[in-house]
Coordinates of C-alpha atoms in Angstrom, one line a residue:
X228 CA -38.2 38.7 -60.5
X229 CA -36.9 41.1 -63.2
X230 CA -40.2 40.4 -65.0
X231 CA -43.9 40.8 -64.2
X232 CA -46.5 37.9 -64.0
X233 CA -49.1 36.8 -61.4
X234 CA -52.3 34.9 -61.1
X235 CA -54.5 37.9 -60.9
X236 CA -53.4 40.0 -64.0
X237 CA -51.4 37.6 -65.8
X238 CA -48.3 38.7 -67.7
X239 CA -47.4 42.4 -68.0
X240 CA -46.1 43.2 -71.5
X241 CA -44.0 46.0 -73.0
X242 CA -46.2 48.8 -74.2
X243 CA -43.8 49.2 -77.1
X244 CA -43.6 45.7 -78.2
X245 CA -46.0 43.1 -76.5
X246 CA -43.5 40.1 -77.2
X247 CA -41.1 41.7 -75.0
X248 CA -41.1 41.9 -71.2
X249 CA -41.7 45.3 -69.4
X250 CA -39.2 44.4 -66.8
X251 CA -39.8 43.9 -63.2
X252 CA -40.6 43.7 -60.5
X253 CA -42.4 47.1 -61.0
X254 CA -43.3 46.1 -64.6
X255 CA -46.9 47.2 -64.4
X256 CA -45.7 50.7 -63.2
X257 CA -43.3 50.6 -66.2
X258 CA -46.1 49.9 -68.6
X259 CA -48.6 52.3 -67.1
X260 CA -46.4 54.9 -65.5
X261 CA -46.7 55.2 -61.7
X262 CA -45.0 54.8 -58.3
X263 CA -42.9 51.4 -58.1
X264 CA -40.9 49.7 -55.4
X265 CA -37.3 49.0 -55.7
X266 CA -34.8 46.8 -53.8
X267 CA -32.4 45.7 -56.6
X268 CA -33.5 47.4 -59.8
X269 CA -37.3 47.1 -59.7
X270 CA -37.9 50.7 -60.7
X271 CA -34.8 51.1 -62.8
X272 CA -35.3 47.9 -64.9
X273 CA -38.8 48.7 -66.2
X274 CA -37.9 52.4 -66.7
X275 CA -35.0 51.5 -69.0
X276 CA -37.1 48.7 -70.8
X277 CA -40.1 51.1 -71.4
X278 CA -38.2 54.1 -72.2
X279 CA -39.1 56.1 -69.1
X280 CA -37.1 57.9 -66.4
X281 CA -37.0 56.2 -63.0
X282 CA -35.8 57.2 -59.7
X283 CA -34.9 55.0 -56.8
X284 CA -34.5 57.3 -53.7
X285 CA -32.2 56.6 -50.9
X286 CA -33.7 54.8 -47.8
X287 CA -35.9 57.0 -45.6
X288 CA -37.1 59.8 -48.1
X289 CA -40.3 58.3 -49.4
X290 CA -42.8 56.9 -47.0
X291 CA -43.5 53.1 -47.2
X292 CA -46.0 52.7 -44.4
X293 CA -49.3 50.9 -45.5
X294 CA -47.6 49.5 -48.7
X295 CA -48.0 45.9 -49.5
X296 CA -44.6 44.0 -50.2
X297 CA -43.0 40.8 -49.7
X298 CA -40.1 40.1 -47.2
X299 CA -41.5 42.5 -44.7
X300 CA -39.4 42.5 -41.6
X301 CA -36.2 42.2 -43.6
X302 CA -34.6 45.4 -42.7
X303 CA -31.0 44.9 -43.8
X304 CA -31.5 45.9 -47.4
X305 CA -34.6 47.8 -47.6
X306 CA -37.1 48.3 -50.5
X307 CA -38.0 51.9 -51.2
X308 CA -40.9 53.5 -53.2
X309 CA -40.0 55.9 -56.1
X310 CA -41.4 57.5 -59.2
X311 CA -41.5 56.4 -62.8
X312 CA -42.2 59.4 -65.4
X313 CA -41.9 60.3 -69.0
X314 CA -39.6 63.3 -67.9
X315 CA -37.0 64.3 -65.4
X316 CA -39.4 66.9 -64.4
X317 CA -41.9 64.5 -63.4
X318 CA -39.4 62.8 -61.0
X319 CA -38.7 66.1 -59.3
X320 CA -42.3 67.1 -59.0
X321 CA -43.0 63.8 -57.2
X322 CA -40.0 64.0 -55.0
X323 CA -40.6 67.6 -54.1
X324 CA -44.2 67.0 -53.2
X325 CA -43.6 63.8 -51.1
X326 CA -40.7 65.3 -49.2
X327 CA -42.5 68.5 -48.4
X328 CA -45.3 66.7 -46.4
X329 CA -43.2 66.0 -43.3
X330 CA -43.8 62.1 -43.7
X331 CA -41.6 61.4 -40.7
X332 CA -44.5 62.3 -38.4
X333 CA -46.5 59.2 -39.8
X334 CA -43.9 56.9 -40.9
X335 CA -41.0 56.0 -38.4
X336 CA -38.8 54.9 -41.3
X337 CA -38.8 58.3 -43.0
X338 CA -35.9 60.6 -42.1
X339 CA -36.7 64.1 -40.7
X340 CA -35.4 65.6 -44.0
X341 CA -37.4 67.8 -46.2
X342 CA -37.0 69.0 -49.7
X343 CA -33.5 70.3 -50.1
X344 CA -33.3 72.7 -53.0
X345 CA -29.6 73.4 -52.4
X346 CA -28.9 69.7 -52.8
X347 CA -31.2 69.6 -56.0
X348 CA -29.1 72.6 -57.3
X349 CA -25.8 70.8 -56.6
X350 CA -24.4 73.5 -54.3
X351 CA -22.0 71.4 -52.7
X352 CA -20.6 70.6 -56.3
X353 CA -20.3 74.2 -57.5
X354 CA -23.9 75.1 -58.0
X355 CA -26.1 74.7 -61.1
X356 CA -25.1 78.2 -62.1
X357 CA -22.1 80.2 -61.1
X358 CA -23.4 83.7 -60.1
X359 CA -20.0 85.2 -61.3
X360 CA -19.7 83.9 -64.8
X361 CA -23.2 82.4 -65.5
X362 CA -21.6 79.0 -66.3
X363 CA -22.6 75.5 -65.0
X364 CA -20.3 73.7 -62.6
X365 CA -17.7 71.6 -64.1
X366 CA -18.6 68.0 -62.7
X367 CA -16.6 64.9 -63.1
X368 CA -18.3 61.7 -64.1
X369 CA -17.2 58.2 -64.0
X370 CA -18.5 55.5 -66.6
X371 CA -18.7 52.0 -65.5
X372 CA -18.7 49.9 -68.9
X373 CA -19.2 46.6 -67.0
X374 CA -19.3 45.3 -63.5
X375 CA -16.4 43.0 -63.7
X376 CA -18.7 40.1 -64.3
X377 CA -20.9 40.7 -67.1
X378 CA -20.2 42.8 -70.2
X379 CA -23.2 44.6 -71.7
X380 CA -24.6 44.2 -75.1
X381 CA -23.5 46.4 -77.8
X382 CA -26.6 48.7 -77.6
X383 CA -25.9 49.4 -73.9
X384 CA -22.2 50.3 -74.5
X385 CA -23.4 52.5 -77.5
X386 CA -25.7 54.3 -75.1
X387 CA -22.7 55.0 -72.5
X388 CA -20.6 56.3 -75.2
X389 CA -23.4 58.7 -76.3
X390 CA -23.8 59.9 -72.8
X391 CA -20.0 60.4 -72.4
X392 CA -19.9 62.4 -75.6
X393 CA -22.8 64.7 -74.5
X394 CA -21.2 65.2 -71.1
X395 CA -17.7 66.2 -72.6
X396 CA -19.6 68.6 -75.1
X397 CA -21.2 70.1 -72.0
X398 CA -17.9 70.8 -70.5
X399 CA -17.8 68.0 -68.0
X400 CA -15.0 65.8 -67.3
X401 CA -15.5 62.1 -67.9
X402 CA -13.3 59.6 -66.5
X403 CA -13.7 56.1 -67.9
X404 CA -13.7 52.9 -65.8
X405 CA -11.8 49.9 -67.1
X406 CA -12.0 51.1 -70.7
X407 CA -9.5 54.0 -70.8
X408 CA -5.9 54.7 -69.8
X409 CA -7.2 57.9 -68.2
X410 CA -8.1 56.2 -65.0
X411 CA -8.3 52.6 -64.1
X412 CA -11.2 52.1 -61.6
X413 CA -12.0 48.4 -61.4
X414 CA -15.6 47.8 -60.2
X415 CA -14.9 46.8 -56.6
X416 CA -16.2 43.4 -55.5
X417 CA -19.4 43.3 -57.3
X418 CA -19.5 39.7 -57.5
X419 CA -19.3 39.5 -53.6
X420 CA -21.9 42.4 -53.2
X421 CA -24.3 40.3 -55.3
X422 CA -23.6 37.2 -53.3
X423 CA -24.2 39.0 -50.0
X424 CA -27.5 40.7 -51.2
X425 CA -28.7 37.4 -52.4
X426 CA -27.8 35.7 -49.2
X427 CA -30.0 38.3 -47.3
X428 CA -33.0 38.2 -49.7
X429 CA -33.2 34.4 -49.6
X430 CA -32.6 34.0 -45.9
X431 CA -36.3 33.6 -45.0
X432 CA -37.9 33.9 -48.4
X433 CA -39.1 30.4 -48.9
X434 CA -41.1 30.6 -45.6
X435 CA -42.3 34.1 -46.6
X436 CA -43.7 32.6 -50.0
X437 CA -45.3 29.4 -48.4
X438 CA -46.9 31.6 -45.8
X439 CA -48.4 34.1 -48.2
X440 CA -49.6 31.4 -50.7
X441 CA -50.9 29.1 -48.1
X442 CA -54.2 31.2 -47.3
X443 CA -55.2 31.1 -51.0
X444 CA -53.7 27.7 -52.1
X445 CA -52.2 29.3 -55.1
X446 CA -48.9 27.5 -56.5
X447 CA -45.6 29.1 -56.2
X448 CA -44.4 30.8 -59.4
X449 CA -41.0 28.9 -60.4
X450 CA -40.4 30.5 -63.7
X451 CA -41.1 33.6 -66.1
X452 CA -40.9 31.4 -69.2
X453 CA -44.3 31.2 -70.8
X454 CA -46.1 28.2 -70.2
X455 CA -43.5 27.1 -67.5
X456 CA -44.5 29.4 -64.7
X457 CA -45.4 26.6 -62.4
X458 CA -43.3 23.7 -63.8
X459 CA -40.2 25.3 -64.9
X460 CA -37.1 26.1 -62.9
X461 CA -35.0 29.5 -63.1
X462 CA -32.2 28.8 -60.4
X463 CA -31.2 32.5 -60.3
X464 CA -34.6 33.4 -58.9
X465 CA -35.3 30.4 -56.5
X466 CA -35.7 30.9 -52.8
X467 CA -33.3 28.5 -50.8
X468 CA -35.0 25.7 -48.7
X469 CA -31.9 25.7 -46.3
X470 CA -32.7 27.4 -43.1
X471 CA -30.2 30.1 -42.0
X472 CA -29.4 30.5 -38.4
X473 CA -29.6 34.1 -36.9
X474 CA -25.7 33.9 -36.2
X475 CA -25.2 32.9 -39.8
X476 CA -27.2 35.8 -40.9
X477 CA -25.4 38.1 -38.6
X478 CA -22.1 37.2 -40.4
X479 CA -23.7 38.0 -43.7
X480 CA -24.7 41.5 -42.2
X481 CA -21.0 42.0 -41.1
X482 CA -19.8 41.2 -44.6
X483 CA -22.4 43.7 -46.0
X484 CA -21.0 46.5 -43.8
X485 CA -17.5 45.6 -44.7
X486 CA -18.2 45.7 -48.5
X487 CA -20.1 49.2 -48.2
X488 CA -17.2 50.6 -46.2
X489 CA -14.7 49.4 -48.9
X490 CA -16.7 51.0 -51.6
X491 CA -16.9 54.2 -49.9
X492 CA -13.3 54.4 -49.5
X493 CA -12.8 53.4 -53.2
X494 CA -15.1 56.3 -54.3
X495 CA -13.3 58.9 -52.0
X496 CA -9.9 57.9 -53.4
X497 CA -10.8 59.1 -56.8
X498 CA -10.4 62.8 -55.5
X499 CA -6.8 62.7 -56.6
X500 CA -7.9 61.9 -60.2
X501 CA -10.8 64.3 -60.9
X502 CA -9.1 67.7 -61.0
X503 CA -12.0 69.3 -59.2
X504 CA -10.9 68.8 -55.7
X505 CA -13.7 66.4 -55.0
X506 CA -14.2 62.7 -55.7
X507 CA -16.2 61.6 -58.8
X508 CA -19.4 63.4 -58.6
X509 CA -21.6 60.5 -60.1
X510 CA -20.9 57.1 -61.7
X511 CA -23.0 56.3 -64.9
X512 CA -23.6 52.7 -65.3
X513 CA -26.0 50.3 -67.2
X514 CA -29.4 49.6 -65.8
X515 CA -29.1 46.0 -67.2
X516 CA -26.8 44.3 -69.6
X517 CA -29.4 44.3 -72.4
X518 CA -32.4 46.2 -73.7
X519 CA -36.0 44.7 -73.1
X520 CA -35.8 40.9 -74.0
X521 CA -38.6 38.3 -74.9
X522 CA -40.6 37.1 -72.0
X523 CA -38.8 34.6 -69.8
X524 CA -35.4 35.6 -71.1
X525 CA -34.6 38.0 -68.4
X526 CA -31.5 37.0 -66.1

């Protein structure tokens, strides 16, 4: 869920406006500030809704062993742990501290990769500071104004425009996707990507939910709409009752790899357009198509 409600703590509200959601699924961490889990936006959405900085690390950087979560055993698209903070410096402090502990000795999912100061200083992208002229590197950013499926609300677009103006003033190049004649980078197969991810998440979800709730007898939560948590129906978030065979799931995994490969090639192809001799250094995209919404209205 992209909101936060359970039978132990009830509904988590936004600390800036309690009539709005704090996001989810790590909405508690968004309201209180902490370490959240993220598989499809669960750190990023609460961070955006609550006015924080959030970081979803790549898989294998932060240990997960001992953490409680759902869908355990689903290793195709993994959840990760990451920090939420009131500052970018706070994110760095967390990641540097965790990655300096050789966590791969205790958690087999963690890669043998400690804190990389060269990576943090963007050495492969010209370095944070050029020793010869004292200037920051000239990076090339792409802005994704929409994902080819949903157009963000005006406040989100305004935020992207503000980011673009700040980057240009700092001397960076900004290539706009789908909104400018400078470069036409259509978001590639985003609808198919969401479809594949949803198929993987839901392949065994209903069995997982029933197993977890059977020991306590608690009902399954069917909606985030206040007053309709157990009687309502939000189809976008419902686990599928249809059983998926192992072979059918393998085909979904094959499609996932195909989409990943296509997107990597799509990104690399921007080298001819950036003027830096590199592909686009980073894509700036909305976290969600809107700011924090009333409870039960997140989609």
